[in-house]
CSV table of C-alpha atoms and ligand atoms in Angstrom, one decimal:
chain,number,residue,atom,x,y,z
A,20,MET,CA,-40.4,-28.8,-47.0
A,21,GLY,CA,-43.6,-26.8,-46.3
A,22,SER,CA,-44.1,-23.2,-45.5
A,23,PRO,CA,-41.0,-21.4,-44.1
A,24,VAL,CA,-40.2,-22.3,-40.5
A,25,VAL,CA,-39.8,-19.4,-38.2
A,26,LYS,CA,-37.5,-20.4,-35.4
A,27,SER,CA,-38.0,-18.8,-32.1
A,28,THR,CA,-35.9,-20.4,-29.3
A,29,PRO,CA,-32.9,-18.3,-28.2
A,30,ALA,CA,-30.5,-20.8,-29.6
A,31,ASP,CA,-32.3,-20.8,-33.0
A,32,VAL,CA,-32.5,-17.1,-33.0
A,33,ALA,CA,-28.7,-16.9,-32.4
A,34,ALA,CA,-28.2,-19.4,-35.2
A,35,LEU,CA,-30.2,-17.2,-37.5
A,36,HIS,CA,-27.4,-14.6,-37.4
A,37,ASP,CA,-25.2,-17.0,-39.2
A,38,ASP,CA,-27.7,-18.5,-41.6
A,39,PRO,CA,-28.6,-16.2,-44.5
A,40,TRP,CA,-31.2,-18.7,-45.9
A,41,GLU,CA,-33.2,-18.7,-42.6
A,42,MET,CA,-33.0,-14.9,-42.7
A,43,ALA,CA,-34.3,-14.8,-46.3
A,44,LEU,CA,-37.2,-17.1,-45.3
A,45,ARG,CA,-38.1,-15.0,-42.4
A,46,GLN,CA,-38.2,-11.8,-44.5
A,47,PHE,CA,-40.3,-13.7,-47.0
A,48,SER,CA,-42.7,-14.8,-44.3
A,49,TYR,CA,-43.3,-11.2,-43.1
A,50,ALA,CA,-44.4,-10.3,-46.6
A,51,ALA,CA,-46.3,-13.5,-47.5
A,52,ASP,CA,-48.3,-13.3,-44.2
A,53,ARG,CA,-49.7,-10.0,-45.4
A,54,LEU,CA,-50.7,-11.4,-48.8
A,55,THR,CA,-53.5,-13.8,-49.4
A,56,LEU,CA,-51.3,-16.4,-51.2
A,57,LYS,CA,-52.7,-19.8,-51.9
A,58,ARG,CA,-50.7,-22.2,-49.7
A,59,GLY,CA,-49.3,-24.1,-52.7
A,60,ILE,CA,-48.0,-20.9,-54.3
A,61,ARG,CA,-46.3,-19.9,-51.0
A,62,ASP,CA,-44.6,-23.3,-50.9
A,63,VAL,CA,-43.3,-22.9,-54.5
A,64,LEU,CA,-41.9,-19.4,-53.7
A,65,CYS,CA,-40.1,-20.4,-50.5
A,66,GLN,CA,-38.0,-23.1,-52.1
A,67,PRO,CA,-35.2,-22.9,-54.6
A,68,HIS,CA,-36.0,-24.5,-58.0
A,69,ARG,CA,-32.6,-25.9,-58.8
A,70,GLU,CA,-29.5,-26.4,-56.8
A,71,PHE,CA,-26.3,-27.4,-58.5
A,72,THR,CA,-23.1,-28.3,-56.5
A,73,VAL,CA,-19.9,-29.0,-58.2
A,74,HIS,CA,-16.5,-30.3,-56.9
A,75,PHE,CA,-13.8,-29.7,-59.4
A,76,PRO,CA,-10.0,-29.7,-59.7
A,77,VAL,CA,-7.7,-26.8,-60.5
A,78,GLN,CA,-4.1,-27.1,-61.4
A,79,MET,CA,-2.1,-24.7,-59.3
A,80,ASP,CA,1.0,-22.8,-60.4
A,81,ASP,CA,3.3,-25.1,-58.4
A,82,GLY,CA,2.0,-28.1,-60.3
A,83,SER,CA,-0.2,-29.4,-57.5
A,84,VAL,CA,-4.0,-30.1,-58.0
A,85,GLN,CA,-6.5,-28.5,-55.6
A,86,MET,CA,-10.2,-29.4,-55.3
A,87,PHE,CA,-12.7,-26.6,-55.1
A,88,THR,CA,-16.5,-26.5,-54.4
A,89,GLY,CA,-18.9,-24.3,-56.4
A,90,TYR,CA,-22.6,-23.7,-56.6
A,91,ARG,CA,-25.2,-22.3,-58.9
A,92,ILE,CA,-28.7,-22.0,-57.5
A,93,ILE,CA,-31.8,-21.0,-59.4
A,94,HIS,CA,-34.4,-19.8,-57.0
A,95,ASN,CA,-37.3,-19.0,-59.4
A,96,GLY,CA,-37.6,-18.5,-63.1
A,97,THR,CA,-41.3,-17.5,-63.4
A,98,LEU,CA,-40.6,-14.0,-64.7
A,99,GLY,CA,-37.9,-15.0,-67.2
A,100,PRO,CA,-34.4,-16.2,-67.6
A,101,THR,CA,-32.6,-16.2,-64.2
A,102,LYS,CA,-30.0,-13.7,-63.3
A,103,GLY,CA,-27.6,-13.3,-60.4
A,104,GLY,CA,-23.9,-12.8,-59.5
A,105,LEU,CA,-21.0,-15.2,-59.0
A,106,ARG,CA,-19.2,-14.9,-55.6
A,107,TYR,CA,-15.6,-16.0,-54.9
A,108,SER,CA,-15.0,-16.0,-51.1
A,109,PRO,CA,-13.8,-18.3,-48.4
A,110,GLN,CA,-17.3,-17.8,-46.7
A,111,VAL,CA,-19.3,-19.1,-49.7
A,112,ARG,CA,-21.7,-21.8,-48.5
A,113,ILE,CA,-24.9,-23.3,-49.9
A,114,SER,CA,-27.2,-21.4,-47.5
A,115,GLU,CA,-25.6,-18.1,-48.5
A,116,VAL,CA,-26.0,-18.8,-52.2
A,117,ARG,CA,-29.5,-20.0,-51.7
A,118,ALA,CA,-30.5,-16.8,-49.9
A,119,LEU,CA,-28.8,-14.6,-52.5
A,120,ALA,CA,-30.7,-16.4,-55.2
A,121,MET,CA,-34.0,-15.8,-53.5
A,122,TRP,CA,-33.2,-12.1,-53.0
A,123,MET,CA,-32.4,-11.9,-56.7
A,124,THR,CA,-35.9,-13.1,-57.6
A,125,TRP,CA,-37.5,-10.4,-55.5
A,126,LYS,CA,-35.0,-7.7,-56.7
A,127,ALA,CA,-35.8,-8.4,-60.4
A,128,ALA,CA,-39.6,-8.4,-59.7
A,129,LEU,CA,-39.5,-5.2,-57.7
A,130,ASN,CA,-37.7,-3.4,-60.5
A,131,HIS,CA,-39.9,-4.8,-63.3
A,132,LEU,CA,-37.0,-6.7,-65.0
A,133,PRO,CA,-38.0,-9.8,-67.0
A,134,TYR,CA,-35.8,-12.1,-64.9
A,135,GLY,CA,-36.0,-14.7,-62.3
A,136,GLY,CA,-33.4,-15.0,-59.5
A,137,ALA,CA,-30.2,-17.1,-59.3
A,138,LYS,CA,-26.8,-16.9,-57.6
A,139,GLY,CA,-23.5,-18.8,-57.8
A,140,GLY,CA,-20.2,-19.0,-56.0
A,141,VAL,CA,-17.0,-20.8,-55.4
A,142,THR,CA,-15.6,-21.3,-51.9
A,143,CYS,CA,-12.1,-19.9,-52.4
A,144,ASP,CA,-9.9,-17.0,-51.4
A,145,PRO,CA,-9.3,-15.1,-54.6
A,146,ALA,CA,-6.6,-12.9,-52.9
A,147,ALA,CA,-4.6,-16.1,-52.4
A,148,LEU,CA,-4.7,-17.2,-56.0
A,149,SER,CA,-2.5,-16.0,-58.8
A,150,ALA,CA,-4.2,-14.4,-61.9
A,151,ALA,CA,-3.4,-17.7,-63.8
A,152,GLU,CA,-5.0,-19.8,-61.1
A,153,LEU,CA,-8.0,-17.6,-60.9
A,154,GLU,CA,-8.4,-17.9,-64.7
A,155,ARG,CA,-8.2,-21.7,-64.6
A,156,LEU,CA,-10.6,-21.9,-61.7
A,157,THR,CA,-13.1,-19.6,-63.5
A,158,ARG,CA,-12.9,-21.6,-66.8
A,159,ARG,CA,-13.4,-24.9,-65.1
A,160,TYR,CA,-16.2,-23.6,-62.9
A,161,ALA,CA,-17.9,-22.1,-66.0
A,162,THR,CA,-17.6,-25.5,-67.7
A,163,GLU,CA,-19.0,-27.3,-64.7
A,164,ILE,CA,-22.1,-25.1,-64.4
A,165,SER,CA,-22.6,-24.8,-68.1
A,166,PRO,CA,-25.7,-27.1,-68.2
A,167,LEU,CA,-27.6,-24.4,-66.4
A,168,ILE,CA,-26.1,-21.3,-68.1
A,169,GLY,CA,-27.3,-19.6,-71.3
A,170,SER,CA,-28.3,-16.3,-72.8
A,171,HIS,CA,-32.0,-17.1,-72.4
A,172,GLU,CA,-31.6,-19.6,-69.5
A,173,ASP,CA,-29.4,-18.2,-66.7
A,174,ILE,CA,-27.1,-15.2,-67.0
A,175,PRO,CA,-24.3,-14.6,-64.3
A,176,ALA,CA,-22.7,-11.3,-63.4
A,177,PRO,CA,-20.0,-10.1,-60.9
A,178,ASP,CA,-20.4,-10.2,-57.1
A,179,VAL,CA,-18.0,-10.2,-54.1
A,180,GLY,CA,-14.6,-11.4,-55.2
A,181,THR,CA,-15.3,-11.4,-59.0
A,182,ASN,CA,-15.1,-8.6,-61.6
A,183,ALA,CA,-15.2,-7.7,-65.3
A,184,GLN,CA,-12.1,-9.9,-66.0
A,185,VAL,CA,-13.7,-12.9,-64.4
A,186,MET,CA,-16.8,-12.3,-66.5
A,187,ALA,CA,-14.5,-12.1,-69.7
A,188,TRP,CA,-13.0,-15.5,-68.9
A,189,PHE,CA,-16.4,-16.9,-68.2
A,190,MET,CA,-17.9,-15.5,-71.5
A,191,ASP,CA,-14.8,-16.7,-73.5
A,192,THR,CA,-15.0,-20.3,-72.0
A,193,TYR,CA,-18.7,-20.5,-72.9
A,194,SER,CA,-18.1,-19.1,-76.4
A,195,MET,CA,-15.2,-21.5,-77.0
A,196,HIS,CA,-17.5,-24.5,-76.2
A,197,ARG,CA,-20.1,-23.1,-78.6
A,198,GLY,CA,-17.6,-22.2,-81.3
A,199,TYR,CA,-18.7,-18.6,-81.6
A,200,SER,CA,-18.9,-15.5,-79.4
A,201,VAL,CA,-21.9,-15.4,-77.0
A,202,PRO,CA,-21.7,-12.0,-75.3
A,203,THR,CA,-25.3,-12.3,-73.9
A,204,VAL,CA,-24.3,-15.1,-71.6
A,205,VAL,CA,-22.9,-12.9,-68.8
A,206,THR,CA,-23.2,-9.2,-67.9
A,207,GLY,CA,-20.6,-7.0,-66.2
A,208,LYS,CA,-18.1,-7.8,-69.0
A,209,PRO,CA,-15.4,-5.3,-70.2
A,210,VAL,CA,-17.0,-2.8,-72.6
A,211,VAL,CA,-14.6,-4.0,-75.4
A,212,ILE,CA,-16.4,-7.4,-75.5
A,213,GLY,CA,-20.0,-6.2,-75.2
A,214,GLY,CA,-20.1,-4.8,-71.7
A,215,SER,CA,-22.3,-1.7,-71.0
A,216,ALA,CA,-21.1,1.8,-70.4
A,217,GLY,CA,-21.9,2.6,-66.8
A,218,ARG,CA,-22.1,-1.0,-65.6
A,219,LEU,CA,-19.0,-0.8,-63.4
A,220,GLU,CA,-20.5,2.1,-61.5
A,221,ALA,CA,-24.1,1.1,-61.7
A,222,THR,CA,-24.7,-0.5,-58.3
A,223,GLY,CA,-22.9,2.3,-56.4
A,224,ARG,CA,-24.7,4.9,-58.5
A,225,GLY,CA,-28.0,3.2,-57.6
A,226,VAL,CA,-27.1,3.2,-53.9
A,227,MET,CA,-26.4,6.9,-54.1
A,228,ILE,CA,-29.7,7.6,-55.8
A,229,ALA,CA,-31.5,5.5,-53.2
A,230,ALA,CA,-29.7,7.4,-50.4
A,231,ARG,CA,-30.8,10.7,-52.0
A,232,GLU,CA,-34.4,9.6,-52.4
A,233,ALA,CA,-34.4,8.4,-48.8
A,234,ALA,CA,-33.3,11.9,-47.7
A,235,ARG,CA,-36.1,13.4,-49.8
A,236,TYR,CA,-38.7,11.0,-48.5
A,237,LEU,CA,-37.7,11.7,-44.9
A,238,GLY,CA,-37.5,15.5,-45.5
A,239,ARG,CA,-33.8,15.6,-44.5
A,240,PRO,CA,-30.9,17.4,-46.2
A,241,PHE,CA,-28.8,15.1,-48.4
A,242,ALA,CA,-25.8,17.3,-49.2
A,243,GLY,CA,-23.9,17.9,-46.0
A,244,SER,CA,-25.1,14.7,-44.4
A,245,ARG,CA,-22.5,12.5,-42.8
A,246,ALA,CA,-22.1,9.0,-44.3
A,247,VAL,CA,-20.3,5.8,-43.2
A,248,VAL,CA,-19.7,3.2,-45.9
A,249,GLN,CA,-18.7,-0.4,-45.0
A,250,GLY,CA,-16.8,-2.1,-47.9
A,251,SER,CA,-14.6,-0.4,-50.5
A,252,GLY,CA,-15.1,-2.8,-53.4
A,253,ASN,CA,-17.2,-2.2,-56.5
A,254,VAL,CA,-20.3,-1.2,-54.5
A,255,GLY,CA,-18.8,0.5,-51.4
A,256,GLY,CA,-16.0,2.3,-53.3
A,257,VAL,CA,-18.3,3.8,-56.0
A,258,THR,CA,-21.0,4.7,-53.4
A,259,ALA,CA,-18.4,6.6,-51.2
A,260,ARG,CA,-17.1,8.5,-54.3
A,261,LEU,CA,-20.5,9.4,-55.5
A,262,LEU,CA,-21.8,10.5,-52.1
A,263,HIS,CA,-18.7,12.7,-51.7
A,264,ALA,CA,-19.4,14.1,-55.2
A,265,GLN,CA,-23.0,14.9,-54.2
A,266,GLY,CA,-21.7,16.9,-51.2
A,267,CYS,CA,-22.2,14.3,-48.5
A,268,THR,CA,-19.4,14.1,-45.9
A,269,VAL,CA,-18.0,10.5,-45.9
A,270,VAL,CA,-16.6,10.2,-42.3
A,271,GLY,CA,-15.9,6.4,-42.3
A,272,MET,CA,-14.8,3.7,-44.8
A,273,SER,CA,-13.6,0.1,-44.5
A,274,ASP,CA,-12.3,-3.0,-46.2
A,275,VAL,CA,-12.2,-6.5,-44.9
A,276,ARG,CA,-9.3,-5.8,-42.5
A,277,GLY,CA,-10.8,-2.7,-40.8
A,278,GLY,CA,-11.9,0.8,-41.2
A,279,ILE,CA,-10.8,4.5,-41.0
A,280,TYR,CA,-12.6,7.4,-39.4
A,281,ASN,CA,-12.3,11.1,-39.7
A,282,PRO,CA,-15.3,13.2,-38.3
A,283,LYS,CA,-14.3,16.1,-40.5
A,284,GLY,CA,-14.6,13.9,-43.6
A,285,LEU,CA,-12.4,11.7,-45.8
A,286,ASP,CA,-11.7,12.1,-49.5
A,287,PRO,CA,-12.9,8.7,-50.8
A,288,ASN,CA,-10.9,9.2,-54.0
A,289,ALA,CA,-7.6,9.5,-52.1
A,290,ALA,CA,-8.6,6.7,-49.7
A,291,LEU,CA,-9.4,4.3,-52.5
A,292,SER,CA,-6.1,5.2,-54.3
A,293,TYR,CA,-4.3,4.4,-51.0
A,294,LEU,CA,-6.2,1.1,-50.8
A,295,LYS,CA,-5.2,0.3,-54.4
A,296,GLU,CA,-1.5,1.1,-53.7
A,297,THR,CA,-1.1,-0.6,-50.3
A,298,GLY,CA,-3.8,-3.3,-50.4
A,299,ALA,CA,-5.5,-1.9,-47.2
A,300,LEU,CA,-7.1,1.3,-45.9
A,301,ALA,CA,-5.3,0.7,-42.6
A,302,GLY,CA,-2.6,3.3,-42.2
A,303,TYR,CA,-4.4,5.9,-44.4
A,304,PRO,CA,-3.1,9.3,-43.0
A,305,GLU,CA,-5.4,11.8,-41.3
A,306,ALA,CA,-7.8,9.2,-40.1
A,307,GLU,CA,-8.3,7.1,-37.0
A,308,ALA,CA,-8.2,3.3,-37.3
A,309,VAL,CA,-11.4,1.5,-36.3
A,310,SER,CA,-12.5,-2.1,-36.5
A,311,ASN,CA,-15.3,-3.1,-38.9
A,312,ALA,CA,-17.6,-3.5,-35.8
A,313,GLU,CA,-16.7,0.0,-34.5
A,314,LEU,CA,-17.2,1.5,-38.0
A,315,LEU,CA,-20.9,0.5,-38.0
A,316,GLU,CA,-21.5,2.3,-34.7
A,317,LEU,CA,-19.8,5.6,-35.6
A,318,PRO,CA,-21.8,8.8,-35.3
A,319,CYS,CA,-23.3,9.6,-38.7
A,320,ASP,CA,-26.6,10.4,-40.5
A,321,MET,CA,-26.4,7.6,-43.0
A,322,LEU,CA,-24.9,4.1,-42.9
A,323,VAL,CA,-24.2,2.2,-46.1
A,324,PRO,CA,-23.3,-1.5,-45.4
A,325,ALA,CA,-21.7,-2.5,-48.7
A,326,ALA,CA,-19.6,-5.6,-47.8
A,327,ILE,CA,-21.4,-8.8,-46.9
A,328,GLU,CA,-24.6,-10.1,-45.2
A,329,GLY,CA,-25.3,-10.4,-41.5
A,330,GLN,CA,-23.4,-7.2,-40.3
A,331,ILE,CA,-26.2,-5.4,-38.4
A,332,THR,CA,-27.6,-7.9,-36.0
A,333,GLY,CA,-29.5,-8.1,-32.7
A,334,ALA,CA,-26.1,-7.7,-31.0
A,335,ASN,CA,-25.2,-4.3,-32.4
A,336,ALA,CA,-28.5,-2.7,-33.6
A,337,GLU,CA,-29.1,-0.8,-30.4
A,338,ARG,CA,-25.7,1.0,-30.9
A,339,ILE,CA,-26.2,2.0,-34.5
A,340,GLN,CA,-26.2,5.8,-34.5
A,341,ALA,CA,-27.3,6.4,-38.2
A,342,ARG,CA,-30.9,7.5,-38.7
A,343,VAL,CA,-30.9,5.9,-42.2
A,344,ILE,CA,-29.4,2.7,-43.4
A,345,VAL,CA,-29.0,2.2,-47.2
A,346,GLU,CA,-28.2,-1.4,-47.9
A,347,GLY,CA,-25.6,-1.6,-50.6
A,348,ALA,CA,-24.8,-5.2,-49.7
A,349,ASN,CA,-27.3,-8.0,-49.9
A,350,GLY,CA,-28.7,-9.1,-46.6
A,351,PRO,CA,-26.6,-6.9,-44.3
A,352,THR,CA,-29.4,-6.6,-41.7
A,353,THR,CA,-30.8,-9.5,-39.8
A,354,PRO,CA,-34.6,-9.7,-39.0
A,355,GLU,CA,-33.7,-9.1,-35.2
A,356,ALA,CA,-31.9,-5.9,-36.1
A,357,ASP,CA,-34.7,-4.9,-38.4
A,358,GLU,CA,-37.1,-5.1,-35.4
A,359,ILE,CA,-34.8,-3.2,-33.0
A,360,LEU,CA,-34.0,-0.5,-35.6
A,361,GLY,CA,-37.7,-0.2,-36.6
A,362,THR,CA,-38.6,0.5,-33.0
A,363,ARG,CA,-35.9,3.1,-32.7
A,364,GLY,CA,-37.3,4.9,-35.8
A,365,VAL,CA,-34.3,4.1,-38.0
A,366,THR,CA,-35.2,4.0,-41.7
A,367,ILE,CA,-33.8,1.1,-43.7
A,368,VAL,CA,-33.7,1.3,-47.5
A,369,PRO,CA,-33.7,-2.5,-48.3
A,370,ASP,CA,-31.1,-4.2,-50.4
A,371,ILE,CA,-33.6,-5.3,-53.2
A,372,LEU,CA,-34.3,-1.6,-53.7
A,373,ALA,CA,-31.0,0.1,-52.8
A,374,ASN,CA,-28.6,-2.1,-54.7
A,375,ALA,CA,-30.7,-2.8,-57.7
A,376,GLY,CA,-28.7,-0.5,-59.9
A,377,GLY,CA,-26.3,-3.4,-60.8
A,378,VAL,CA,-29.0,-5.8,-62.1
A,379,ILE,CA,-30.8,-2.9,-63.8
A,380,VAL,CA,-27.8,-2.0,-65.8
A,381,SER,CA,-27.0,-5.7,-66.3
A,382,TYR,CA,-30.4,-5.8,-67.9
A,383,PHE,CA,-29.5,-2.9,-70.1
A,384,GLU,CA,-26.2,-4.7,-71.1
A,385,TRP,CA,-28.1,-7.8,-72.0
A,386,VAL,CA,-30.7,-5.9,-74.1
A,387,GLN,CA,-27.8,-4.0,-75.9
A,388,ASP,CA,-26.0,-7.3,-76.6
A,389,LEU,CA,-29.2,-9.0,-77.9
A,390,GLN,CA,-29.7,-6.0,-80.3
A,391,SER,CA,-26.0,-5.4,-81.0
A,392,TYR,CA,-26.8,-1.7,-80.5
A,393,PHE,CA,-25.1,0.2,-77.8
A,394,TRP,CA,-26.3,3.2,-75.7
A,395,SER,CA,-24.2,6.1,-74.4
A,396,GLU,CA,-23.3,6.4,-70.7
A,397,GLU,CA,-25.7,9.4,-70.4
A,398,GLU,CA,-28.6,7.3,-71.7
A,399,ILE,CA,-27.7,4.4,-69.3
A,400,ASN,CA,-27.5,6.7,-66.3
A,401,ALA,CA,-30.7,8.5,-67.2
A,402,ASN,CA,-32.6,5.2,-67.5
A,403,LEU,CA,-31.1,3.9,-64.3
A,404,GLU,CA,-32.1,7.0,-62.5
A,405,ARG,CA,-35.7,6.7,-63.9
A,406,LEU,CA,-36.1,3.1,-62.8
A,407,MET,CA,-34.5,3.6,-59.3
A,408,VAL,CA,-36.8,6.7,-58.6
A,409,HIS,CA,-39.8,4.8,-59.8
A,410,SER,CA,-39.0,1.7,-57.6
A,411,PHE,CA,-38.4,3.9,-54.6
A,412,GLY,CA,-41.8,5.6,-55.0
A,413,GLN,CA,-43.5,2.2,-55.5
A,414,VAL,CA,-41.9,0.8,-52.3
A,415,THR,CA,-42.8,3.9,-50.1
A,416,ARG,CA,-46.3,3.8,-51.4
A,417,VAL,CA,-46.9,0.1,-50.6
A,418,ALA,CA,-45.1,0.5,-47.2
A,419,SER,CA,-47.4,3.4,-46.2
A,420,GLU,CA,-50.6,1.8,-47.5
A,421,GLN,CA,-49.8,-1.4,-45.5
A,422,GLY,CA,-48.3,0.3,-42.5
A,423,VAL,CA,-45.0,-1.8,-42.8
A,424,SER,CA,-41.3,-1.1,-43.1
A,425,LEU,CA,-39.8,-0.3,-46.5
A,426,ARG,CA,-38.3,-3.9,-46.5
A,427,THR,CA,-41.6,-5.6,-46.0
A,428,GLY,CA,-43.3,-3.1,-48.5
A,429,ALA,CA,-40.7,-4.0,-51.1
A,430,LEU,CA,-41.1,-7.7,-50.5
A,431,ILE,CA,-44.9,-7.5,-50.6
A,432,PHE,CA,-44.7,-5.9,-54.0
A,433,SER,CA,-42.2,-8.4,-55.3
A,434,VAL,CA,-43.8,-11.6,-53.9
A,435,GLN,CA,-47.2,-10.5,-55.2
A,436,ARG,CA,-45.8,-9.9,-58.6
A,437,VAL,CA,-44.1,-13.3,-58.8
A,438,ALA,CA,-47.1,-15.0,-57.4
A,439,GLU,CA,-49.4,-13.4,-60.0
A,440,ALA,CA,-47.1,-14.5,-62.8
A,441,LEU,CA,-47.0,-18.0,-61.3
A,442,MET,CA,-50.8,-18.2,-61.2
A,443,ALA,CA,-51.0,-16.8,-64.7
A,444,ARG,CA,-48.7,-19.5,-66.0
A,445,GLY,CA,-50.2,-22.3,-63.9
A,446,ILE,CA,-48.6,-25.3,-62.3
A,447,TYR,CA,-47.3,-27.7,-65.0
A,448,PRO,CA,-48.7,-30.2,-65.9
B,507,NAD,P1,-16.3,-6.5,-53.8
B,507,NAD,O1,-15.6,-7.8,-53.7
B,507,NAD,O2,-15.9,-5.6,-54.9
B,507,NAD,O3,-16.0,-5.7,-52.4
B,507,NAD,C1,-16.4,-6.2,-51.2
B,507,NAD,C2,-15.8,-5.3,-50.1
B,507,NAD,O4,-16.2,-5.8,-48.8
B,507,NAD,C3,-14.3,-5.2,-50.1
B,507,NAD,O5,-13.9,-3.9,-49.7
B,507,NAD,C4,-13.9,-6.2,-49.0
B,507,NAD,O6,-12.6,-5.9,-48.4
B,507,NAD,C5,-15.0,-6.1,-48.0
B,507,NAD,N1,-15.3,-7.3,-47.3
B,507,NAD,C6,-15.3,-8.6,-47.7
B,507,NAD,N2,-15.5,-9.4,-46.7
B,507,NAD,C7,-15.7,-8.7,-45.6
B,507,NAD,C8,-16.0,-9.0,-44.3
B,507,NAD,N3,-16.1,-10.3,-43.9
B,507,NAD,N4,-16.2,-8.0,-43.4
B,507,NAD,C9,-16.0,-6.7,-43.8
B,507,NAD,N5,-15.7,-6.3,-45.1
B,507,NAD,C10,-15.6,-7.3,-46.0
B,507,NAD,O7,-17.8,-6.9,-53.8
B,507,NAD,P2,-19.0,-5.9,-54.3
B,507,NAD,O8,-19.3,-6.3,-55.6
B,507,NAD,O9,-18.7,-4.5,-53.9
B,507,NAD,O10,-20.2,-6.5,-53.4
B,507,NAD,C11,-20.5,-6.0,-52.0
B,507,NAD,C12,-21.9,-6.3,-51.7
B,507,NAD,O11,-22.8,-5.7,-52.6
B,507,NAD,C13,-22.3,-7.8,-51.6
B,507,NAD,O12,-23.2,-8.0,-50.6
B,507,NAD,C14,-22.9,-8.0,-53.0
B,507,NAD,O13,-23.8,-9.2,-53.0
B,507,NAD,C15,-23.7,-6.7,-53.1
B,507,NAD,N6,-24.0,-6.4,-54.5
B,507,NAD,C16,-23.1,-6.3,-55.5
B,507,NAD,C17,-23.4,-5.9,-56.8
B,507,NAD,C18,-22.4,-5.7,-57.9
B,507,NAD,O14,-22.8,-5.3,-59.0
B,507,NAD,N7,-21.2,-6.0,-57.7
B,507,NAD,C19,-24.8,-5.7,-57.1
B,507,NAD,C20,-25.7,-5.7,-56.0
B,507,NAD,C21,-25.3,-6.1,-54.8
């Protein structure tokens, strides 16, 4: 494979909506075109380094055996050990994991973390598995990908469909194989086994900080602004709660089955409790039911997509009413939508900046585990705030110097940094 291929026929453009890897390559091209990268360096950066696919059996509760497919993809390890989440979802496919791994490389570089980028996932529906089945699946998957994993090699974390409990099973499996406890092998663990204070909330807290900085950057009020949040999991749920706590009016929220809308404002705490009790936001009192597609087009000042990639596309970008989009999810906006929204003057705070709080506090967790010395939640949150504000300023500076969007500005910074490191290390042998 040479330099990234930018597809341009209508059929190819339509296919791009469904292909996260093509999307990641296109975003990379926009940035790389503005840098004077040696051709060989560009070729290294636009390909994943290692791709591991595993097919493995899991014994189900009824005694049957079911086969599952999982992946772990390492995009680039130039800056250090690789880092990236594990996703459990029926939609997990190799092109998605590949794109997510590349985005992790840029996210770590942008935020000055000593990590490369990786991602993993298993194609499964965690909601359809019992806790015991989920545990057996996790332990077998951890074993299958263990040749790549290690405290100084490749360090997983939670993502869609996984959580602190899954990380605990993963860490325990790895530790059992070693014969001693290895807390540094995953982040996002429960605090009782070496997790960090503040990690559970870190991504959503970072999204809130990014939203606040965006308002400051644009000279708009933050408190009192109307927000719509897509996704009510770890990222969306915490973001909605913290935006509400900061005085924003959260008018729309959603889960995978659909959304709820109240122009006067929702109480995210009550809505999330309702979701926990009933398994869905649908039916939440004092709110109108909307589909996930309608949710994105609701009248609001700020839209926070915090579910999955490919939600804001060429098909709906014209109808988005928000003036600011803060990307809690990875890859929620396609390059076509970027172009349309850019022309319409909508500001997009890109994923590698907006949702970096998770990997930043994962880094703090790893450092604490390596030192066996733990910080208070106040220290964690203060350091998270410092890094997020610094990265935001760095991105707006590059974007304005180069006359590009915040996404391309962020990518220019990241790609440049990884390219410099690659050139400093040289091409072995
Ligand atoms: P999660 O599993 O906790 O929550 C996902 C939410 O999205 C749920 O409310 C789910 O119902 C909803 N959802 C799932 N599929 C959907 C679909 N097809 N359409 C609409 N809604 C759907 O996951 P999370 O950890 O909150 O991750 C959300 C996003 O944030 C992902 O893009 C993830 O890569 C990104 N992210 C997560 C972290 C983290 O620390 N967890 C860090 C950075 C980025």
